[in-house]
Coordinates of C-alpha atoms and ligand atoms in Angstrom, one line a residue:
M13 CA 3.7 14.5 20.0
T14 CA 7.3 13.4 20.3
A15 CA 9.7 14.8 17.7
L16 CA 10.5 12.6 14.7
Q17 CA 14.0 11.2 15.0
N18 CA 14.2 9.8 11.4
D19 CA 12.3 11.8 8.8
T20 CA 14.3 10.5 5.7
F21 CA 11.2 8.8 4.4
L22 CA 9.0 11.9 4.5
R23 CA 11.8 14.0 3.0
A24 CA 12.5 11.6 0.2
L25 CA 8.7 11.6 -0.7
M26 CA 8.9 15.4 -1.0
R27 CA 12.1 15.1 -3.1
E28 CA 14.2 16.8 -0.5
P29 CA 17.8 15.8 0.2
T30 CA 18.5 12.9 2.6
P31 CA 21.8 11.4 3.9
Y32 CA 20.9 8.0 2.4
T33 CA 18.0 6.3 0.5
P34 CA 15.3 5.4 3.0
I35 CA 13.7 1.9 2.8
W36 CA 10.5 0.2 4.0
I37 CA 9.0 -3.0 2.7
M38 CA 5.5 -3.7 1.5
R39 CA 3.9 -6.3 3.9
Q40 CA 6.9 -5.8 6.2
A41 CA 4.8 -7.1 9.1
G42 CA 3.7 -10.5 8.0
R43 CA 4.0 -14.3 7.8
Y44 CA 7.7 -14.4 7.0
L45 CA 8.4 -13.3 10.6
P46 CA 8.0 -16.1 13.2
E47 CA 7.1 -13.4 15.8
Y48 CA 4.2 -12.3 13.6
N49 CA 2.9 -15.9 13.3
A50 CA 3.1 -16.2 17.1
T51 CA 1.0 -13.1 17.6
R52 CA -1.4 -14.2 15.0
K53 CA -1.8 -17.5 16.8
K54 CA -2.6 -15.7 20.0
A55 CA -5.1 -13.6 18.2
G56 CA -6.8 -16.7 16.7
S57 CA -7.1 -15.4 13.2
F58 CA -6.0 -12.7 10.8
L59 CA -9.2 -10.7 11.5
G60 CA -8.8 -11.2 15.3
L61 CA -5.4 -9.7 14.9
A62 CA -6.4 -6.8 12.6
K63 CA -9.4 -5.8 14.8
N64 CA -7.4 -5.6 18.0
P65 CA -5.3 -2.4 18.4
D66 CA -2.9 -4.0 20.9
Y67 CA -2.0 -6.8 18.5
C68 CA -1.8 -4.4 15.6
T69 CA 0.7 -2.3 17.6
E70 CA 2.7 -5.3 18.5
V71 CA 3.0 -6.6 14.9
T72 CA 3.6 -3.2 13.4
L73 CA 6.7 -2.8 15.6
Q74 CA 8.1 -6.3 15.0
P75 CA 9.9 -5.6 11.8
L76 CA 11.3 -2.3 13.2
D77 CA 12.8 -4.1 16.1
R78 CA 14.7 -6.5 13.7
F79 CA 15.6 -4.2 10.8
K80 CA 16.7 -0.6 10.5
L81 CA 13.6 0.3 8.4
D82 CA 12.9 4.0 7.8
A83 CA 9.1 3.8 8.1
A84 CA 6.4 1.9 9.9
I85 CA 3.1 0.9 8.2
L86 CA -0.1 0.5 10.0
F87 CA -1.0 -3.2 10.4
S88 CA -4.4 -3.5 8.9
D89 CA -5.9 -4.5 5.5
I90 CA -7.5 -2.7 2.5
L91 CA -10.6 -4.9 2.9
T92 CA -11.7 -3.2 6.2
I93 CA -13.8 -0.7 4.1
P94 CA -16.0 -3.2 2.3
D95 CA -16.3 -5.1 5.6
A96 CA -17.6 -1.8 7.2
M97 CA -20.0 -1.5 4.3
G98 CA -21.6 -4.8 5.5
L99 CA -20.2 -7.2 3.0
G100 CA -18.9 -9.7 5.6
L101 CA -15.2 -10.2 5.2
Y102 CA -13.8 -13.6 6.1
F103 CA -10.6 -15.5 5.3
V104 CA -10.3 -19.1 4.2
E105 CA -7.0 -20.6 5.1
G106 CA -4.8 -20.8 2.0
E107 CA -7.4 -19.1 -0.2
G108 CA -7.2 -15.5 0.8
P109 CA -10.0 -13.0 1.5
K110 CA -13.7 -13.6 0.7
F111 CA -17.0 -11.8 1.2
E112 CA -20.3 -13.3 2.3
R113 CA -22.2 -10.8 0.0
T114 CA -21.2 -9.5 -3.4
V115 CA -22.3 -6.3 -5.2
R116 CA -23.4 -7.2 -8.7
T117 CA -27.0 -6.1 -9.3
E118 CA -28.7 -2.8 -9.4
E119 CA -30.4 -3.6 -6.1
D120 CA -27.0 -4.5 -4.5
V121 CA -25.5 -1.2 -5.6
R122 CA -28.5 0.9 -4.5
K123 CA -28.3 -0.8 -1.0
L124 CA -24.6 -0.3 -0.7
P125 CA -23.8 2.4 1.9
V126 CA -20.8 4.7 2.1
A127 CA -18.7 3.1 4.9
D128 CA -19.4 4.4 8.4
I129 CA -16.0 5.4 9.7
G130 CA -17.3 4.9 13.2
Q131 CA -17.2 1.2 12.5
L132 CA -13.5 1.5 11.6
K133 CA -12.6 2.9 15.0
Y134 CA -10.5 -0.2 15.6
V135 CA -8.2 1.1 12.8
T136 CA -8.0 4.7 14.0
D137 CA -7.4 3.4 17.5
A138 CA -4.6 1.3 16.2
V139 CA -3.1 4.3 14.4
A140 CA -3.1 6.4 17.6
Q141 CA -1.7 3.6 19.7
I142 CA 1.1 2.7 17.2
R143 CA 2.1 6.4 17.0
R144 CA 2.5 6.5 20.8
A145 CA 4.5 3.2 20.8
L146 CA 6.8 4.5 18.0
K147 CA 7.9 7.4 20.2
G148 CA 9.0 9.2 17.1
R149 CA 11.5 6.5 15.9
V150 CA 10.2 6.6 12.3
P151 CA 7.0 8.0 10.6
L152 CA 3.8 5.9 10.4
I153 CA 2.2 5.2 7.0
G154 CA -1.6 4.9 6.8
F155 CA -3.2 3.3 3.8
S156 CA -6.3 2.3 1.9
G157 CA -7.2 0.3 -1.2
S158 CA -8.0 2.5 -4.3
P159 CA -11.7 2.8 -5.1
F160 CA -11.2 0.5 -8.1
T161 CA -9.2 -2.2 -6.3
L162 CA -11.8 -2.3 -3.5
A163 CA -14.6 -2.6 -6.2
C164 CA -12.8 -5.6 -7.6
Y165 CA -13.0 -7.5 -4.3
M166 CA -16.6 -6.3 -3.7
I167 CA -17.9 -7.4 -7.1
E168 CA -15.9 -10.6 -7.4
G169 CA -16.5 -11.5 -3.8
G170 CA -12.8 -12.3 -3.3
G171 CA -9.6 -12.5 -5.4
S172 CA -9.8 -13.2 -9.1
D173 CA -7.6 -14.4 -12.0
D174 CA -9.6 -12.8 -14.8
F175 CA -11.9 -10.1 -13.1
R176 CA -14.8 -11.5 -15.2
Q177 CA -17.5 -10.1 -13.0
V178 CA -15.9 -6.6 -12.7
K179 CA -15.3 -6.4 -16.4
T180 CA -18.8 -7.7 -17.2
M181 CA -20.2 -4.8 -15.2
L182 CA -17.7 -2.4 -16.7
Y183 CA -18.9 -3.2 -20.2
Q184 CA -22.6 -4.0 -19.5
R185 CA -23.5 -1.5 -16.8
P186 CA -20.7 1.1 -16.5
D187 CA -23.2 3.3 -14.6
L188 CA -23.4 0.7 -11.8
L189 CA -19.6 0.5 -11.6
H190 CA -19.4 4.3 -11.4
E191 CA -21.9 4.3 -8.6
I192 CA -19.9 1.8 -6.6
L193 CA -16.7 3.8 -7.3
E194 CA -18.4 7.0 -6.1
K195 CA -19.3 5.3 -2.8
N196 CA -15.9 3.9 -2.5
T197 CA -14.3 7.2 -3.2
Q198 CA -16.3 9.0 -0.4
S199 CA -15.4 6.1 2.0
V200 CA -11.7 6.1 1.2
I201 CA -11.4 9.9 1.6
A202 CA -13.2 9.8 5.0
Y203 CA -11.1 6.8 6.1
L204 CA -7.7 8.3 5.1
N205 CA -8.5 11.6 6.7
A206 CA -9.5 9.8 9.9
Q207 CA -6.1 8.0 9.8
I208 CA -4.4 11.4 9.4
D209 CA -6.4 12.8 12.4
A210 CA -5.3 9.7 14.4
G211 CA -1.6 10.3 13.6
A212 CA -0.7 8.8 10.2
Q213 CA 2.2 10.8 8.8
A214 CA 2.1 9.6 5.2
L215 CA -0.5 7.8 3.1
M216 CA -0.4 5.1 0.5
L217 CA -3.2 4.2 -1.9
F218 CA -2.9 0.6 -3.1
D219 CA -4.3 0.1 -6.6
T220 CA -3.3 -3.5 -6.8
W221 CA -5.6 -4.4 -9.8
G222 CA -5.7 -1.2 -11.9
G223 CA -3.1 -2.9 -14.1
A224 CA -5.7 -5.4 -15.2
L225 CA -7.6 -2.7 -17.2
S226 CA -7.2 -1.4 -20.7
H227 CA -5.6 1.9 -21.2
S228 CA -8.8 3.8 -21.5
A229 CA -10.7 1.9 -18.8
Y230 CA -7.8 2.5 -16.4
Q231 CA -8.1 6.3 -16.9
Q232 CA -11.9 6.3 -16.4
F233 CA -12.4 3.7 -13.7
S234 CA -9.2 3.7 -11.7
L235 CA -7.2 6.8 -12.1
A236 CA -10.1 9.3 -12.2
Y237 CA -11.2 8.1 -8.8
A238 CA -7.7 7.9 -7.3
T239 CA -7.4 11.6 -8.4
R240 CA -10.6 12.4 -6.6
V241 CA -9.3 10.7 -3.4
M242 CA -6.0 12.7 -3.6
A243 CA -8.0 16.0 -3.9
G244 CA -10.1 15.1 -0.9
L245 CA -7.2 14.5 1.5
K246 CA -5.9 16.8 4.2
R247 CA -2.6 18.2 3.1
S248 CA -0.9 18.6 6.4
N249 CA -1.2 17.7 10.1
E250 CA 0.9 18.6 13.2
G251 CA 2.5 21.4 11.1
R252 CA 3.9 19.1 8.4
V253 CA 2.8 17.9 4.9
V254 CA 1.3 14.4 4.9
P255 CA 2.8 13.0 1.6
R256 CA 0.8 10.6 -0.5
V257 CA 2.0 7.6 -2.5
F258 CA 0.0 6.1 -5.3
F259 CA 0.8 2.6 -6.5
T260 CA -0.8 0.9 -9.5
K261 CA 0.6 -2.6 -9.9
G262 CA 1.3 -2.9 -13.7
G263 CA 1.0 0.9 -14.1
G264 CA 4.4 1.4 -15.8
L265 CA 2.8 2.3 -19.1
W266 CA 0.7 5.1 -17.6
L267 CA 3.2 7.0 -15.5
E268 CA 2.7 10.4 -17.1
S269 CA -1.0 10.4 -16.3
M270 CA -0.5 8.8 -12.9
A271 CA 1.9 11.6 -12.0
E272 CA -0.9 14.1 -12.5
C273 CA -3.2 12.5 -9.9
G274 CA -2.1 14.6 -7.0
A275 CA 0.3 12.1 -5.3
D276 CA 3.7 13.2 -4.2
A277 CA 5.2 9.8 -5.1
L278 CA 4.4 6.9 -7.3
G279 CA 5.0 3.3 -6.3
L280 CA 6.4 1.1 -9.0
D281 CA 6.5 -2.7 -9.6
W282 CA 9.7 -4.3 -10.9
T283 CA 8.7 -4.3 -14.6
I284 CA 10.0 -0.8 -15.3
S285 CA 13.5 0.6 -14.9
L286 CA 13.7 3.4 -12.4
S287 CA 15.9 5.4 -14.8
E288 CA 13.2 5.3 -17.4
A289 CA 10.5 6.2 -14.8
K290 CA 12.6 9.0 -13.5
R291 CA 13.2 10.4 -17.0
R292 CA 9.5 10.4 -17.6
V293 CA 8.0 11.7 -14.3
G294 CA 10.9 12.4 -11.9
H295 CA 10.6 16.1 -12.3
K296 CA 7.1 15.9 -10.8
V297 CA 7.0 13.0 -8.3
A298 CA 9.2 10.9 -6.1
L299 CA 9.5 7.2 -6.9
Q300 CA 9.1 4.3 -4.5
G301 CA 10.3 0.8 -5.4
N302 CA 11.0 -1.4 -7.2
L303 CA 13.1 -4.6 -6.4
D304 CA 11.4 -7.9 -7.5
P305 CA 10.4 -9.5 -4.1
N306 CA 11.8 -12.8 -5.5
V307 CA 15.4 -11.3 -5.4
L308 CA 15.1 -12.1 -1.6
F309 CA 15.2 -15.8 -2.5
G310 CA 18.8 -15.2 -3.7
D311 CA 21.9 -15.2 -1.5
A312 CA 23.3 -12.2 0.2
A313 CA 25.7 -11.3 -2.7
T314 CA 22.8 -11.5 -5.2
I315 CA 20.6 -9.3 -3.0
E316 CA 23.4 -6.7 -2.6
R317 CA 24.0 -6.7 -6.4
E318 CA 20.3 -6.3 -7.3
A319 CA 19.7 -3.6 -4.6
A320 CA 22.7 -1.7 -6.0
R321 CA 21.3 -2.0 -9.5
V322 CA 18.0 -0.5 -8.4
L323 CA 19.8 2.3 -6.6
D324 CA 22.0 3.0 -9.7
E325 CA 19.0 3.0 -12.0
F326 CA 17.5 5.8 -10.0
A327 CA 20.7 7.8 -9.5
H328 CA 22.0 7.3 -13.0
D329 CA 22.0 11.2 -13.2
K330 CA 24.0 11.4 -9.9
N331 CA 20.9 12.7 -8.1
A332 CA 19.8 10.1 -5.6
D333 CA 17.1 12.3 -3.8
G334 CA 13.5 11.6 -4.3
H335 CA 13.8 7.8 -4.1
V336 CA 12.2 5.5 -1.4
F337 CA 13.6 2.0 -1.7
N338 CA 10.9 -0.8 -1.6
L339 CA 10.0 -4.0 -3.2
G340 CA 7.8 -3.9 -6.3
H341 CA 5.1 -5.7 -4.4
G342 CA 4.5 -7.4 -1.0
I343 CA 7.2 -9.6 0.5
S344 CA 6.6 -13.3 0.1
Q345 CA 5.7 -15.3 3.3
F346 CA 8.5 -17.7 2.3
T347 CA 11.2 -15.1 2.6
N348 CA 14.1 -15.7 5.1
P349 CA 14.1 -12.7 7.5
D350 CA 18.0 -12.7 7.4
H351 CA 17.7 -11.8 3.7
V352 CA 15.6 -8.8 4.6
E353 CA 18.3 -7.7 7.0
A354 CA 20.9 -8.1 4.2
L355 CA 18.7 -5.9 1.9
V356 CA 18.1 -3.1 4.4
N357 CA 21.7 -2.8 5.3
A358 CA 22.9 -3.0 1.7
V359 CA 20.5 -0.2 0.7
H360 CA 21.7 2.0 3.5
R361 CA 25.4 1.3 2.9
A362 CA 25.3 1.6 -0.9
S363 CA 23.2 4.8 -0.9
A364 CA 25.1 6.7 1.8
R365 CA 25.8 10.2 0.3
V366 CA 29.5 11.1 0.6
Ligands
LIG18 O1 2.4 -3.8 4.6 C1 2.1 -4.1 5.8 O2 2.9 -4.7 6.5 C2 0.8 -3.6 6.3 C3 -0.2 -4.6 6.3 C4 -1.0 -4.9 5.0 C5 -1.7 -6.1 4.9 N1 -2.5 -6.1 3.8 C6 -1.7 -7.2 5.9 C7 -2.1 -8.5 5.5 C8 -1.3 -4.1 3.9 C9 -0.7 -2.8 3.5 C10 -2.2 -4.9 3.1 C11 -2.8 -4.4 1.9 C12 -3.6 -5.3 1.0 N2 -4.4 -6.3 1.4 C13 -3.6 -5.2 -0.4 C14 -2.9 -4.2 -1.2 C15 -1.4 -4.4 -1.3 C16 -1.1 -5.6 -2.2 O3 -0.5 -6.5 -1.7 O4 -1.3 -5.4 -3.4 C17 -4.4 -6.2 -0.9 C18 -4.7 -6.6 -2.3 C19 -5.0 -6.9 0.3 C20 -6.0 -8.0 0.3 C21 -5.5 -9.2 1.0 N3 -5.3 -9.3 2.4 C22 -5.1 -10.4 0.4 C23 -5.0 -10.7 -1.0 C24 -4.7 -11.2 1.5 C25 -4.2 -12.6 1.5 C26 -2.7 -12.6 1.2 C27 -2.1 -13.9 1.3 O5 -0.9 -13.9 1.0 O6 -2.8 -14.9 1.6 C28 -4.8 -10.5 2.7 C29 -4.5 -10.9 4.1 C30 -3.3 -10.2 4.7 N4 -3.2 -8.9 4.8 C31 -2.2 -10.8 5.3 C32 -1.4 -9.8 5.8 C33 -0.1 -9.9 6.6 C34 -1.9 -12.3 5.5 C35 -2.9 -12.8 6.4 C36 -2.5 -13.9 7.4 O7 -1.8 -13.6 8.4 O8 -2.9 -15.0 7.2

């Protein structure tokens, strides 16, 4: 494998010194980029794109060719696992992801298999191909949904505003929800380890919906399984630690317990100040985040000011190491790409260690 030319991202995740604060952006390959939309059109659909390693490689590299980002993220989706479990993923234009079959009854749960990783070969092939195409420019992030967030989509059959079906199961038949989470956990561990074997150099576990739970339900139904995932992952590959990031959207209240899950870094949304987060858990984990994605709708001066504010919140104690700059959630499809360039350059400039 080619030597890594820029390892600032991996070093920051391990709270090692870096010459500046590295940055990548959640959903950095996506619809705000005209070149992404062109490739997606060629592919015919989102799934046509995500299931073709050549297209995945092309779109993964697109944002890196435009911006000086410090990491690449595999182009795929968290819903590949439930799709491989036979639930039939499809997308309705403008409505987001849906499943042909849901998992709600005892019978559904009993029939649900652990995902066959062989069916996800298109993902591991994409990882290997992207690694080759990157030629060591920056590290490649692999990812998965958390067992709980995957369960939300599997039980609801798509996105949800209120998680009525998931919470009905949680309070009526917690045993069934635990059984689904157990199968998801085994699937996620095998999937992420396969991504490491294929060349992923860091991993991120997306717990997009854990924040919808009560304090106690979060610990039992989301965090407990995320902790099991972390414990099941390979620690190193190619002679280097494979750092893990855990992100619960809306998890700011629970940072102390999240910091015990076995992740090297926690991803944060924009609702918490990085200075508070660092005071609470910064001795234990690195932090990734947490600019409100809507700041990118402001002008260049606003973006620079808000980026500097996030950097200063983290480095209020004069130690800027252990921070990976990111948005607090995925970038909006309505973002002007020039504003992303302004952000990336502002973060590098303002964080350069003197
Ligand atoms: O970050 C990246 O650039 C890597 C690619 C990536 C995608 N999805 C591509 C994608 C990643 C990391 C994801 C993760 C994902 N997918 C999450 C967790 C992160 C988060 O945002 O909280 C979730 C919840 C999903 C499920 C999902 N996939 C939804 C809700 C949607 C619809 C989004 C929308 O805005 O309509 C998708 C589709 C999807 N996944 C798109 C992309 C670029 C848009 C699809 C398109 O091209 O039409």
